[in-house]
Amino acid sequence: MLWAGWLAGCAGADPAVVPTDGDPGASVDPAARGAGYTQTRYPIVLAHGASGWKELFGVFEYFYQIPADIRAGGATVYVTSVSAFGSSEARGEQLLAQVEYIVASSGAGKVHLIGHSQGGLDIRYVLAARPDLVASVTTVGTPHQGADLSDWLLAHTAAGGFTRAVIDALGNAFGALLDILAGTDHPQDALGALAQVSSDGMAEFNARYPLGLPASYCGSGPSSSNGVRFYSWGGTSVLTNFLDPTDVPFAIASLFTSGESDGLVGQCSSHFGQVIRDDYGLNHLDEVNQILGATPIFGTDPKALFRAHANRLKSAGL
């Protein structure tokens, strides 16, 4: 089954072709990627997931090569930085301060928010806090209904016990190391992050911030509210590139997820707003072109998905 996912990930479209609607089966001439193809009315703001960063050593991007790729077509792109580990209310407050600065300094009035993994929850918090600053919200591989692996870890460790203390210490130390490598200084809360993406944590979060969520577990949510557009996409493959050292850990993690997943986030859990597609041949890090572009060799190009989405926003007059 896992190797079937690897084959499915490799069996997509020619990576030189740009999908028009997030669908590798629909394409445009590569020449159409030129000036103006991604030139949205409002700037695009990218928000990283848990254990994420903006840039390590000033060069290793979390959204690997994606900002430059969509800037090349005319988009204005900002990449934000929040705590590697923490609740989405804490991380969302950090993100909100950056969004407010971007809007004020650019004079744009609004921004497009695109968040990967837990970053998709952070941008939902910003939407709830300051909807006047948001033109669209797009989540990529985000566990809106929780992540099964988090539930398993919490169910098999005792609150206040030794194992959770170890998880907290190691997670916080890793977050602090990422801060050093990224030249940032954020508070870390590994247990807060783990609790956030559990089923219970997400039930509480969704009750406070329901905008954009589907009415049923595997349905689509509203495509917009008060002029703000909502979108999402996700993957359902784990073993996608034998050169990627993270594929095997994702394959192991997927054993704790019921149904299809990208290794961490279930197919239906990724649903938010207009579901562009929930079954790309991508695993959780492939969705942001990691590690270092070691994504499906002959399959979906994650950079093309971001390009196509910028064009989608442009075509919507946003």
PDB file of C-alpha atoms in Angstrom:
ATOM      1  CA  MET A   1       0.000   0.000   0.000  1.00  0.00           C
ATOM      2  CA  LEU A   2       2.818   2.417   0.880  1.00  0.00           C
ATOM      3  CA  TRP A   3       4.677   1.637  -2.337  1.00  0.00           C
ATOM      4  CA  ALA A   4       1.430   2.106  -4.231  1.00  0.00           C
ATOM      5  CA  GLY A   5       1.442   5.634  -2.834  1.00  0.00           C
ATOM      6  CA  TRP A   6       4.999   6.089  -4.112  1.00  0.00           C
ATOM      7  CA  LEU A   7       3.930   4.989  -7.597  1.00  0.00           C
ATOM      8  CA  ALA A   8       0.866   7.235  -7.511  1.00  0.00           C
ATOM      9  CA  GLY A   9       3.053  10.169  -6.497  1.00  0.00           C
ATOM     10  CA  CYS A  10       5.318   9.548  -9.469  1.00  0.00           C
ATOM     11  CA  ALA A  11       2.561   9.005 -12.003  1.00  0.00           C
ATOM     12  CA  GLY A  12       1.276  12.588 -12.299  1.00  0.00           C
ATOM     13  CA  ALA A  13       1.805  15.248 -14.898  1.00  0.00           C
ATOM     14  CA  ASP A  14       4.916  16.478 -16.621  1.00  0.00           C
ATOM     15  CA  PRO A  15       6.582  18.762 -14.019  1.00  0.00           C
ATOM     16  CA  ALA A  16       7.213  21.327 -16.772  1.00  0.00           C
ATOM     17  CA  VAL A  17       3.463  21.895 -17.074  1.00  0.00           C
ATOM     18  CA  VAL A  18       1.614  24.366 -14.864  1.00  0.00           C
ATOM     19  CA  PRO A  19      -1.758  23.259 -13.471  1.00  0.00           C
ATOM     20  CA  THR A  20      -4.484  25.853 -14.039  1.00  0.00           C
ATOM     21  CA  ASP A  21      -6.761  24.917 -11.162  1.00  0.00           C
ATOM     22  CA  GLY A  22      -4.491  22.991  -8.864  1.00  0.00           C
ATOM     23  CA  ASP A  23      -5.080  19.978 -11.100  1.00  0.00           C
ATOM     24  CA  PRO A  24      -2.067  18.462 -12.893  1.00  0.00           C
ATOM     25  CA  GLY A  25      -4.453  17.191 -15.557  1.00  0.00           C
ATOM     26  CA  ALA A  26      -5.218  20.740 -16.698  1.00  0.00           C
ATOM     27  CA  SER A  27      -2.354  22.839 -17.981  1.00  0.00           C
ATOM     28  CA  VAL A  28      -1.259  25.966 -19.747  1.00  0.00           C
ATOM     29  CA  ASP A  29       1.699  26.673 -21.963  1.00  0.00           C
ATOM     30  CA  PRO A  30       4.798  27.230 -19.778  1.00  0.00           C
ATOM     31  CA  ALA A  31       5.254  30.597 -21.508  1.00  0.00           C
ATOM     32  CA  ALA A  32       2.117  31.759 -19.697  1.00  0.00           C
ATOM     33  CA  ARG A  33       4.086  31.708 -16.445  1.00  0.00           C
ATOM     34  CA  GLY A  34       5.671  35.010 -17.419  1.00  0.00           C
ATOM     35  CA  ALA A  35       5.145  38.505 -16.102  1.00  0.00           C
ATOM     36  CA  GLY A  36       1.765  38.980 -14.519  1.00  0.00           C
ATOM     37  CA  TYR A  37       0.741  35.317 -14.171  1.00  0.00           C
ATOM     38  CA  THR A  38       0.890  35.447 -10.355  1.00  0.00           C
ATOM     39  CA  GLN A  39       0.418  39.201  -9.932  1.00  0.00           C
ATOM     40  CA  THR A  40      -2.312  39.350  -7.317  1.00  0.00           C
ATOM     41  CA  ARG A  41      -3.935  42.585  -6.201  1.00  0.00           C
ATOM     42  CA  TYR A  42      -2.974  41.933  -2.586  1.00  0.00           C
ATOM     43  CA  PRO A  43       0.346  40.605  -1.225  1.00  0.00           C
ATOM     44  CA  ILE A  44       0.709  36.914  -0.403  1.00  0.00           C
ATOM     45  CA  VAL A  45       1.780  36.006   3.150  1.00  0.00           C
ATOM     46  CA  LEU A  46       3.173  32.505   3.792  1.00  0.00           C
ATOM     47  CA  ALA A  47       2.889  30.991   7.291  1.00  0.00           C
ATOM     48  CA  HIS A  48       4.920  27.921   8.286  1.00  0.00           C
ATOM     49  CA  GLY A  49       3.790  24.905  10.276  1.00  0.00           C
ATOM     50  CA  ALA A  50       4.918  23.358  13.562  1.00  0.00           C
ATOM     51  CA  SER A  51       8.685  22.871  13.875  1.00  0.00           C
ATOM     52  CA  GLY A  52       8.965  25.397  11.051  1.00  0.00           C
ATOM     53  CA  TRP A  53      11.018  28.462  10.310  1.00  0.00           C
ATOM     54  CA  LYS A  54      11.379  31.255   7.759  1.00  0.00           C
ATOM     55  CA  GLU A  55      14.983  30.583   6.691  1.00  0.00           C
ATOM     56  CA  LEU A  56      17.797  28.623   8.321  1.00  0.00           C
ATOM     57  CA  PHE A  57      21.273  30.102   7.968  1.00  0.00           C
ATOM     58  CA  GLY A  58      19.612  32.826   5.893  1.00  0.00           C
ATOM     59  CA  VAL A  59      19.264  30.518   2.877  1.00  0.00           C
ATOM     60  CA  PHE A  60      17.341  27.277   3.653  1.00  0.00           C
ATOM     61  CA  GLU A  61      13.675  28.199   3.239  1.00  0.00           C
ATOM     62  CA  TYR A  62      10.755  26.370   4.821  1.00  0.00           C
ATOM     63  CA  PHE A  63       8.706  27.118   1.674  1.00  0.00           C
ATOM     64  CA  TYR A  64      11.631  25.907  -0.413  1.00  0.00           C
ATOM     65  CA  GLN A  65      12.007  28.013  -3.606  1.00  0.00           C
ATOM     66  CA  ILE A  66       8.290  28.862  -3.541  1.00  0.00           C
ATOM     67  CA  PRO A  67       8.492  32.615  -2.727  1.00  0.00           C
ATOM     68  CA  ALA A  68      10.929  33.330  -5.569  1.00  0.00           C
ATOM     69  CA  ASP A  69       8.904  31.163  -7.942  1.00  0.00           C
ATOM     70  CA  ILE A  70       5.660  33.074  -7.444  1.00  0.00           C
ATOM     71  CA  ARG A  71       7.451  36.438  -7.263  1.00  0.00           C
ATOM     72  CA  ALA A  72       8.813  35.714 -10.738  1.00  0.00           C
ATOM     73  CA  GLY A  73       5.270  35.951 -12.092  1.00  0.00           C
ATOM     74  CA  GLY A  74       4.611  39.301 -10.439  1.00  0.00           C
ATOM     75  CA  ALA A  75       3.375  38.456  -6.939  1.00  0.00           C
ATOM     76  CA  THR A  76       4.464  40.351  -3.842  1.00  0.00           C
ATOM     77  CA  VAL A  77       5.324  37.714  -1.236  1.00  0.00           C
ATOM     78  CA  TYR A  78       6.119  37.907   2.472  1.00  0.00           C
ATOM     79  CA  VAL A  79       7.266  34.967   4.605  1.00  0.00           C
ATOM     80  CA  THR A  80       6.544  35.104   8.327  1.00  0.00           C
ATOM     81  CA  SER A  81       8.118  33.511  11.399  1.00  0.00           C
ATOM     82  CA  VAL A  82       6.458  32.349  14.617  1.00  0.00           C
ATOM     83  CA  SER A  83       7.289  29.885  17.395  1.00  0.00           C
ATOM     84  CA  ALA A  84       8.234  26.456  16.108  1.00  0.00           C
ATOM     85  CA  PHE A  85       6.043  24.959  18.847  1.00  0.00           C
ATOM     86  CA  GLY A  86       3.024  26.473  20.547  1.00  0.00           C
ATOM     87  CA  SER A  87      -0.744  26.801  20.451  1.00  0.00           C
ATOM     88  CA  SER A  88      -2.279  28.468  17.408  1.00  0.00           C
ATOM     89  CA  GLU A  89      -3.633  31.259  19.553  1.00  0.00           C
ATOM     90  CA  ALA A  90      -0.093  32.066  20.749  1.00  0.00           C
ATOM     91  CA  ARG A  91       1.403  31.590  17.287  1.00  0.00           C
ATOM     92  CA  GLY A  92      -1.536  33.421  15.744  1.00  0.00           C
ATOM     93  CA  GLU A  93      -0.881  36.478  17.893  1.00  0.00           C
ATOM     94  CA  GLN A  94       2.733  36.515  16.713  1.00  0.00           C
ATOM     95  CA  LEU A  95       1.557  36.181  13.112  1.00  0.00           C
ATOM     96  CA  LEU A  96      -1.069  38.877  13.531  1.00  0.00           C
ATOM     97  CA  ALA A  97       1.572  41.419  14.597  1.00  0.00           C
ATOM     98  CA  GLN A  98       3.512  40.668  11.400  1.00  0.00           C
ATOM     99  CA  VAL A  99       0.403  40.878   9.214  1.00  0.00           C
ATOM    100  CA  GLU A 100      -0.493  44.247  10.724  1.00  0.00           C
ATOM    101  CA  TYR A 101       3.032  45.478   9.990  1.00  0.00           C
ATOM    102  CA  ILE A 102       2.943  44.156   6.407  1.00  0.00           C
ATOM    103  CA  VAL A 103      -0.403  45.820   5.707  1.00  0.00           C
ATOM    104  CA  ALA A 104       0.716  49.133   7.229  1.00  0.00           C
ATOM    105  CA  SER A 105       4.145  49.235   5.584  1.00  0.00           C
ATOM    106  CA  SER A 106       2.961  48.077   2.153  1.00  0.00           C
ATOM    107  CA  GLY A 107      -0.189  50.173   2.069  1.00  0.00           C
ATOM    108  CA  ALA A 108      -1.949  47.180   0.516  1.00  0.00           C
ATOM    109  CA  GLY A 109      -4.916  47.224   2.888  1.00  0.00           C
ATOM    110  CA  LYS A 110      -5.266  43.433   2.881  1.00  0.00           C
ATOM    111  CA  VAL A 111      -3.240  40.263   2.344  1.00  0.00           C
ATOM    112  CA  HIS A 112      -3.700  36.709   1.121  1.00  0.00           C
ATOM    113  CA  LEU A 113      -2.849  34.278   3.916  1.00  0.00           C
ATOM    114  CA  ILE A 114      -1.492  30.844   2.958  1.00  0.00           C
ATOM    115  CA  GLY A 115      -0.587  28.497   5.820  1.00  0.00           C
ATOM    116  CA  HIS A 116       0.934  25.039   5.774  1.00  0.00           C
ATOM    117  CA  SER A 117       0.117  22.470   8.448  1.00  0.00           C
ATOM    118  CA  GLN A 118      -0.398  24.266  11.795  1.00  0.00           C
ATOM    119  CA  GLY A 119       0.234  27.514   9.925  1.00  0.00           C
ATOM    120  CA  GLY A 120      -3.238  27.011   8.473  1.00  0.00           C
ATOM    121  CA  LEU A 121      -4.654  27.195  11.999  1.00  0.00           C
ATOM    122  CA  ASP A 122      -2.601  30.298  12.776  1.00  0.00           C
ATOM    123  CA  ILE A 123      -4.041  32.124   9.773  1.00  0.00           C
ATOM    124  CA  ARG A 124      -7.559  31.118  10.810  1.00  0.00           C
ATOM    125  CA  TYR A 125      -6.860  32.859  14.116  1.00  0.00           C
ATOM    126  CA  VAL A 126      -5.718  35.994  12.257  1.00  0.00           C
ATOM    127  CA  LEU A 127      -8.891  35.832  10.162  1.00  0.00           C
ATOM    128  CA  ALA A 128     -11.023  35.768  13.303  1.00  0.00           C
ATOM    129  CA  ALA A 129      -9.055  38.563  14.989  1.00  0.00           C
ATOM    130  CA  ARG A 130      -8.728  40.941  12.013  1.00  0.00           C
ATOM    131  CA  PRO A 131     -10.950  39.950   9.082  1.00  0.00           C
ATOM    132  CA  ASP A 132     -10.577  43.462   7.700  1.00  0.00           C
ATOM    133  CA  LEU A 133      -6.927  42.704   6.867  1.00  0.00           C
ATOM    134  CA  VAL A 134      -7.630  39.457   4.993  1.00  0.00           C
ATOM    135  CA  ALA A 135      -8.483  38.979   1.301  1.00  0.00           C
ATOM    136  CA  SER A 136      -8.263  35.185   1.318  1.00  0.00           C
ATOM    137  CA  VAL A 137      -7.299  32.263   3.556  1.00  0.00           C
ATOM    138  CA  THR A 138      -5.734  29.122   2.086  1.00  0.00           C
ATOM    139  CA  THR A 139      -4.682  26.116   4.132  1.00  0.00           C
ATOM    140  CA  VAL A 140      -2.319  23.417   2.867  1.00  0.00           C
ATOM    141  CA  GLY A 141      -2.141  20.048   4.650  1.00  0.00           C
ATOM    142  CA  THR A 142      -3.730  21.515   7.780  1.00  0.00           C
ATOM    143  CA  PRO A 143      -5.265  19.233  10.472  1.00  0.00           C
ATOM    144  CA  HIS A 144      -8.558  21.106  10.926  1.00  0.00           C
ATOM    145  CA  GLN A 145     -10.128  18.068  12.611  1.00  0.00           C
ATOM    146  CA  GLY A 146      -6.977  17.031  14.454  1.00  0.00           C
ATOM    147  CA  ALA A 147      -4.083  14.678  13.738  1.00  0.00           C
ATOM    148  CA  ASP A 148      -4.414  11.022  14.762  1.00  0.00           C
ATOM    149  CA  LEU A 149      -0.738  10.764  15.726  1.00  0.00           C
ATOM    150  CA  SER A 150      -1.218  13.515  18.310  1.00  0.00           C
ATOM    151  CA  ASP A 151      -4.210  11.649  19.748  1.00  0.00           C
ATOM    152  CA  TRP A 152      -2.139   8.448  19.971  1.00  0.00           C
ATOM    153  CA  LEU A 153       0.749  10.179  21.735  1.00  0.00           C
ATOM    154  CA  LEU A 154      -1.529  11.863  24.255  1.00  0.00           C
ATOM    155  CA  ALA A 155      -3.459   8.634  24.872  1.00  0.00           C
ATOM    156  CA  HIS A 156      -0.252   6.690  25.536  1.00  0.00           C
ATOM    157  CA  THR A 157       1.429   9.185  27.856  1.00  0.00           C
ATOM    158  CA  ALA A 158       0.324  10.421  31.247  1.00  0.00           C
ATOM    159  CA  ALA A 159      -0.327  14.087  31.952  1.00  0.00           C
ATOM    160  CA  GLY A 160       2.529  15.297  34.141  1.00  0.00           C
ATOM    161  CA  GLY A 161       4.376  12.041  33.563  1.00  0.00           C
ATOM    162  CA  PHE A 162       7.973  11.367  32.574  1.00  0.00           C
ATOM    163  CA  THR A 163       7.308  10.697  28.867  1.00  0.00           C
ATOM    164  CA  ARG A 164       5.421  13.927  28.354  1.00  0.00           C
ATOM    165  CA  ALA A 165       8.146  15.796  30.210  1.00  0.00           C
ATOM    166  CA  VAL A 166      10.694  14.313  27.807  1.00  0.00           C
ATOM    167  CA  ILE A 167       8.553  15.252  24.788  1.00  0.00           C
ATOM    168  CA  ASP A 168       8.248  18.786  26.121  1.00  0.00           C
ATOM    169  CA  ALA A 169      11.963  19.144  26.870  1.00  0.00           C
ATOM    170  CA  LEU A 170      13.115  17.709  23.552  1.00  0.00           C
ATOM    171  CA  GLY A 171      10.563  19.697  21.561  1.00  0.00           C
ATOM    172  CA  ASN A 172      11.427  22.954  23.290  1.00  0.00           C
ATOM    173  CA  ALA A 173      15.152  22.318  22.834  1.00  0.00           C
ATOM    174  CA  PHE A 174      14.625  21.607  19.140  1.00  0.00           C
ATOM    175  CA  GLY A 175      12.561  24.782  18.794  1.00  0.00           C
ATOM    176  CA  ALA A 176      15.300  26.775  20.520  1.00  0.00           C
ATOM    177  CA  LEU A 177      17.879  25.287  18.141  1.00  0.00           C
ATOM    178  CA  LEU A 178      15.755  26.301  15.148  1.00  0.00           C
ATOM    179  CA  ASP A 179      15.610  29.815  16.611  1.00  0.00           C
ATOM    180  CA  ILE A 180      19.392  29.950  16.749  1.00  0.00           C
ATOM    181  CA  LEU A 181      19.753  28.695  13.176  1.00  0.00           C
ATOM    182  CA  ALA A 182      17.069  31.070  11.923  1.00  0.00           C
ATOM    183  CA  GLY A 183      18.274  34.084  13.896  1.00  0.00           C
ATOM    184  CA  THR A 184      14.933  34.444  15.691  1.00  0.00           C
ATOM    185  CA  ASP A 185      13.842  34.406  19.322  1.00  0.00           C
ATOM    186  CA  HIS A 186      10.445  32.871  19.989  1.00  0.00           C
ATOM    187  CA  PRO A 187       8.951  31.163  23.064  1.00  0.00           C
ATOM    188  CA  GLN A 188       8.488  27.401  22.702  1.00  0.00           C
ATOM    189  CA  ASP A 189       5.672  25.176  23.974  1.00  0.00           C
ATOM    190  CA  ALA A 190       5.950  21.646  22.570  1.00  0.00           C
ATOM    191  CA  LEU A 191       3.120  20.204  24.673  1.00  0.00           C
ATOM    192  CA  GLY A 192       0.920  23.138  23.708  1.00  0.00           C
ATOM    193  CA  ALA A 193       1.535  22.328  20.042  1.00  0.00           C
ATOM    194  CA  LEU A 194       0.790  18.632  20.593  1.00  0.00           C
ATOM    195  CA  ALA A 195      -2.449  19.406  22.404  1.00  0.00           C
ATOM    196  CA  GLN A 196      -3.457  21.951  19.773  1.00  0.00           C
ATOM    197  CA  VAL A 197      -3.575  19.445  16.922  1.00  0.00           C
ATOM    198  CA  SER A 198      -5.284  16.681  18.895  1.00  0.00           C
ATOM    199  CA  SER A 199      -8.940  15.948  18.183  1.00  0.00           C
ATOM    200  CA  ASP A 200      -9.987  17.546  21.482  1.00  0.00           C
ATOM    201  CA  GLY A 201      -7.740  20.550  20.923  1.00  0.00           C
ATOM    202  CA  MET A 202      -9.146  21.111  17.457  1.00  0.00           C
ATOM    203  CA  ALA A 203     -12.743  20.670  18.644  1.00  0.00           C
ATOM    204  CA  GLU A 204     -12.178  23.541  21.080  1.00  0.00           C
ATOM    205  CA  PHE A 205     -10.349  25.651  18.486  1.00  0.00           C
ATOM    206  CA  ASN A 206     -13.053  25.064  15.872  1.00  0.00           C
ATOM    207  CA  ALA A 207     -15.784  26.034  18.322  1.00  0.00           C
ATOM    208  CA  ARG A 208     -14.046  29.387  18.844  1.00  0.00           C
ATOM    209  CA  TYR A 209     -13.063  29.957  15.207  1.00  0.00           C
ATOM    210  CA  PRO A 210     -15.572  28.132  12.962  1.00  0.00           C
ATOM    211  CA  LEU A 211     -15.396  30.341   9.881  1.00  0.00           C
ATOM    212  CA  GLY A 212     -14.616  28.386   6.713  1.00  0.00           C
ATOM    213  CA  LEU A 213     -15.123  24.914   8.162  1.00  0.00           C
ATOM    214  CA  PRO A 214     -17.287  22.300   6.424  1.00  0.00           C
ATOM    215  CA  ALA A 215     -20.569  21.372   8.071  1.00  0.00           C
ATOM    216  CA  SER A 216     -19.750  17.660   7.742  1.00  0.00           C
ATOM    217  CA  TYR A 217     -16.451  15.889   8.424  1.00  0.00           C
ATOM    218  CA  CYS A 218     -15.431  15.273   4.828  1.00  0.00           C
ATOM    219  CA  GLY A 219     -17.400  18.034   3.131  1.00  0.00           C
ATOM    220  CA  SER A 220     -16.401  21.397   1.725  1.00  0.00           C
ATOM    221  CA  GLY A 221     -16.797  24.589   3.680  1.00  0.00           C
ATOM    222  CA  PRO A 222     -18.159  27.908   2.425  1.00  0.00           C
ATOM    223  CA  SER A 223     -16.073  29.369  -0.381  1.00  0.00           C
ATOM    224  CA  SER A 224     -16.281  32.873   1.092  1.00  0.00           C
ATOM    225  CA  SER A 225     -17.665  35.040   3.858  1.00  0.00           C
ATOM    226  CA  ASN A 226     -17.980  38.829   3.847  1.00  0.00           C
ATOM    227  CA  GLY A 227     -15.771  39.032   0.772  1.00  0.00           C
ATOM    228  CA  VAL A 228     -12.975  36.809   2.165  1.00  0.00           C
ATOM    229  CA  ARG A 229     -12.276  33.699   0.040  1.00  0.00           C
ATOM    230  CA  PHE A 230     -11.466  30.305   1.602  1.00  0.00           C
ATOM    231  CA  TYR A 231      -9.454  27.496  -0.020  1.00  0.00           C
ATOM    232  CA  SER A 232      -7.573  24.331   0.895  1.00  0.00           C
ATOM    233  CA  TRP A 233      -5.609  21.450  -0.589  1.00  0.00           C
ATOM    234  CA  GLY A 234      -3.742  18.413   0.727  1.00  0.00           C
ATOM    235  CA  GLY A 235      -1.937  15.209  -0.183  1.00  0.00           C
ATOM    236  CA  THR A 236      -2.460  11.479   0.288  1.00  0.00           C
ATOM    237  CA  SER A 237       0.935   9.924  -0.466  1.00  0.00           C
ATOM    238  CA  VAL A 238       3.813   9.125   1.873  1.00  0.00           C
ATOM    239  CA  LEU A 239       6.631   7.404  -0.037  1.00  0.00           C
ATOM    240  CA  THR A 240       7.131   9.778  -2.959  1.00  0.00           C
ATOM    241  CA  ASN A 241      10.897  10.074  -3.557  1.00  0.00           C
ATOM    242  CA  PHE A 242      13.529   7.510  -2.544  1.00  0.00           C
ATOM    243  CA  LEU A 243      16.056  10.359  -2.184  1.00  0.00           C
ATOM    244  CA  ASP A 244      13.997  12.029   0.565  1.00  0.00           C
ATOM    245  CA  PRO A 245      15.063  10.828   4.057  1.00  0.00           C
ATOM    246  CA  THR A 246      11.747  11.932   5.586  1.00  0.00           C
ATOM    247  CA  ASP A 247       9.620   9.593   3.474  1.00  0.00           C
ATOM    248  CA  VAL A 248      10.108   6.555   5.735  1.00  0.00           C
ATOM    249  CA  PRO A 249       9.222   8.479   8.953  1.00  0.00           C
ATOM    250  CA  PHE A 250       6.064   9.710   7.231  1.00  0.00           C
ATOM    251  CA  ALA A 251       5.259   6.157   6.161  1.00  0.00           C
ATOM    252  CA  ILE A 252       5.585   5.041   9.804  1.00  0.00           C
ATOM    253  CA  ALA A 253       3.532   7.994  11.068  1.00  0.00           C
ATOM    254  CA  SER A 254       0.802   7.216   8.529  1.00  0.00           C
ATOM    255  CA  LEU A 255       0.223   3.870  10.283  1.00  0.00           C
ATOM    256  CA  PHE A 256      -1.359   5.850  13.134  1.00  0.00           C
ATOM    257  CA  THR A 257      -3.730   7.683  10.769  1.00  0.00           C
ATOM    258  CA  SER A 258      -7.049   6.165   9.789  1.00  0.00           C
ATOM    259  CA  GLY A 259      -7.699   6.367   6.054  1.00  0.00           C
ATOM    260  CA  GLU A 260      -5.580   8.163   3.462  1.00  0.00           C
ATOM    261  CA  SER A 261      -3.170  10.842   4.638  1.00  0.00           C
ATOM    262  CA  ASP A 262      -0.057  12.816   3.739  1.00  0.00           C
ATOM    263  CA  GLY A 263       1.743  10.992   6.548  1.00  0.00           C
ATOM    264  CA  LEU A 264       0.485  13.299   9.306  1.00  0.00           C
ATOM    265  CA  VAL A 265      -2.820  14.840   8.229  1.00  0.00           C
ATOM    266  CA  GLY A 266      -5.822  12.801   7.157  1.00  0.00           C
ATOM    267  CA  GLN A 267      -7.403  13.495   3.785  1.00  0.00           C
ATOM    268  CA  CYS A 268     -10.690  14.768   5.208  1.00  0.00           C
ATOM    269  CA  SER A 269      -9.041  16.623   8.086  1.00  0.00           C
ATOM    270  CA  SER A 270      -7.413  18.931   5.524  1.00  0.00           C
ATOM    271  CA  HIS A 271     -10.785  20.216   4.270  1.00  0.00           C
ATOM    272  CA  PHE A 272     -11.466  23.938   4.652  1.00  0.00           C
ATOM    273  CA  GLY A 273     -13.456  26.299   2.459  1.00  0.00           C
ATOM    274  CA  GLN A 274     -13.329  25.418  -1.242  1.00  0.00           C
ATOM    275  CA  VAL A 275     -11.393  22.156  -1.440  1.00  0.00           C
ATOM    276  CA  ILE A 276      -9.231  22.516  -4.528  1.00  0.00           C
ATOM    277  CA  ARG A 277      -8.066  18.933  -4.185  1.00  0.00           C
ATOM    278  CA  ASP A 278      -7.399  16.650  -1.215  1.00  0.00           C
ATOM    279  CA  ASP A 279      -5.475  13.786  -2.824  1.00  0.00           C
ATOM    280  CA  TYR A 280      -2.338  15.123  -4.463  1.00  0.00           C
ATOM    281  CA  GLY A 281       0.511  12.613  -4.669  1.00  0.00           C
ATOM    282  CA  LEU A 282       2.411  14.544  -2.000  1.00  0.00           C
ATOM    283  CA  ASN A 283       3.402  13.880   1.591  1.00  0.00           C
ATOM    284  CA  HIS A 284       3.351  16.460   4.340  1.00  0.00           C
ATOM    285  CA  LEU A 285       6.707  18.064   3.517  1.00  0.00           C
ATOM    286  CA  ASP A 286       6.333  17.647  -0.245  1.00  0.00           C
ATOM    287  CA  GLU A 287       3.484  20.150   0.070  1.00  0.00           C
ATOM    288  CA  VAL A 288       6.076  22.891   0.672  1.00  0.00           C
ATOM    289  CA  ASN A 289       8.695  21.462  -1.725  1.00  0.00           C
ATOM    290  CA  GLN A 290      10.806  19.834   0.998  1.00  0.00           C
ATOM    291  CA  ILE A 291      13.304  18.428   1.647  1.00  0.00           C
ATOM    292  CA  LEU A 292      15.277  20.664  -0.726  1.00  0.00           C
ATOM    293  CA  GLY A 293      12.907  19.869  -3.551  1.00  0.00           C
ATOM    294  CA  ALA A 294      13.033  16.068  -3.086  1.00  0.00           C
ATOM    295  CA  THR A 295       9.378  15.748  -4.069  1.00  0.00           C
ATOM    296  CA  PRO A 296       7.636  13.292  -6.462  1.00  0.00           C
ATOM    297  CA  ILE A 297      10.080  12.795  -9.313  1.00  0.00           C
ATOM    298  CA  PHE A 298       7.518  12.643 -12.126  1.00  0.00           C
ATOM    299  CA  GLY A 299       4.451  13.824 -10.262  1.00  0.00           C
ATOM    300  CA  THR A 300       2.879  16.982  -8.938  1.00  0.00           C
ATOM    301  CA  ASP A 301       5.234  19.944  -8.613  1.00  0.00           C
ATOM    302  CA  PRO A 302       4.290  21.777  -5.389  1.00  0.00           C
ATOM    303  CA  LYS A 303       5.685  25.042  -6.770  1.00  0.00           C
ATOM    304  CA  ALA A 304       3.214  24.727  -9.650  1.00  0.00           C
ATOM    305  CA  LEU A 305       0.353  24.438  -7.141  1.00  0.00           C
ATOM    306  CA  PHE A 306       1.354  27.722  -5.519  1.00  0.00           C
ATOM    307  CA  ARG A 307       1.773  29.389  -8.917  1.00  0.00           C
ATOM    308  CA  ALA A 308      -1.642  28.162 -10.026  1.00  0.00           C
ATOM    309  CA  HIS A 309      -3.212  29.349  -6.797  1.00  0.00           C
ATOM    310  CA  ALA A 310      -1.728  32.830  -7.130  1.00  0.00           C
ATOM    311  CA  ASN A 311      -3.189  32.921 -10.633  1.00  0.00           C
ATOM    312  CA  ARG A 312      -6.543  31.745  -9.241  1.00  0.00           C
ATOM    313  CA  LEU A 313      -6.530  34.645  -6.767  1.00  0.00           C
ATOM    314  CA  LYS A 314      -5.549  37.062  -9.523  1.00  0.00           C
ATOM    315  CA  SER A 315      -8.362  35.789 -11.756  1.00  0.00           C
ATOM    316  CA  ALA A 316     -10.804  36.380  -8.875  1.00  0.00           C
ATOM    317  CA  GLY A 317      -9.749  40.037  -8.836  1.00  0.00           C
ATOM    318  CA  LEU A 318      -7.850  39.605  -5.603  1.00  0.00           C
TER     319      LEU A 318
END
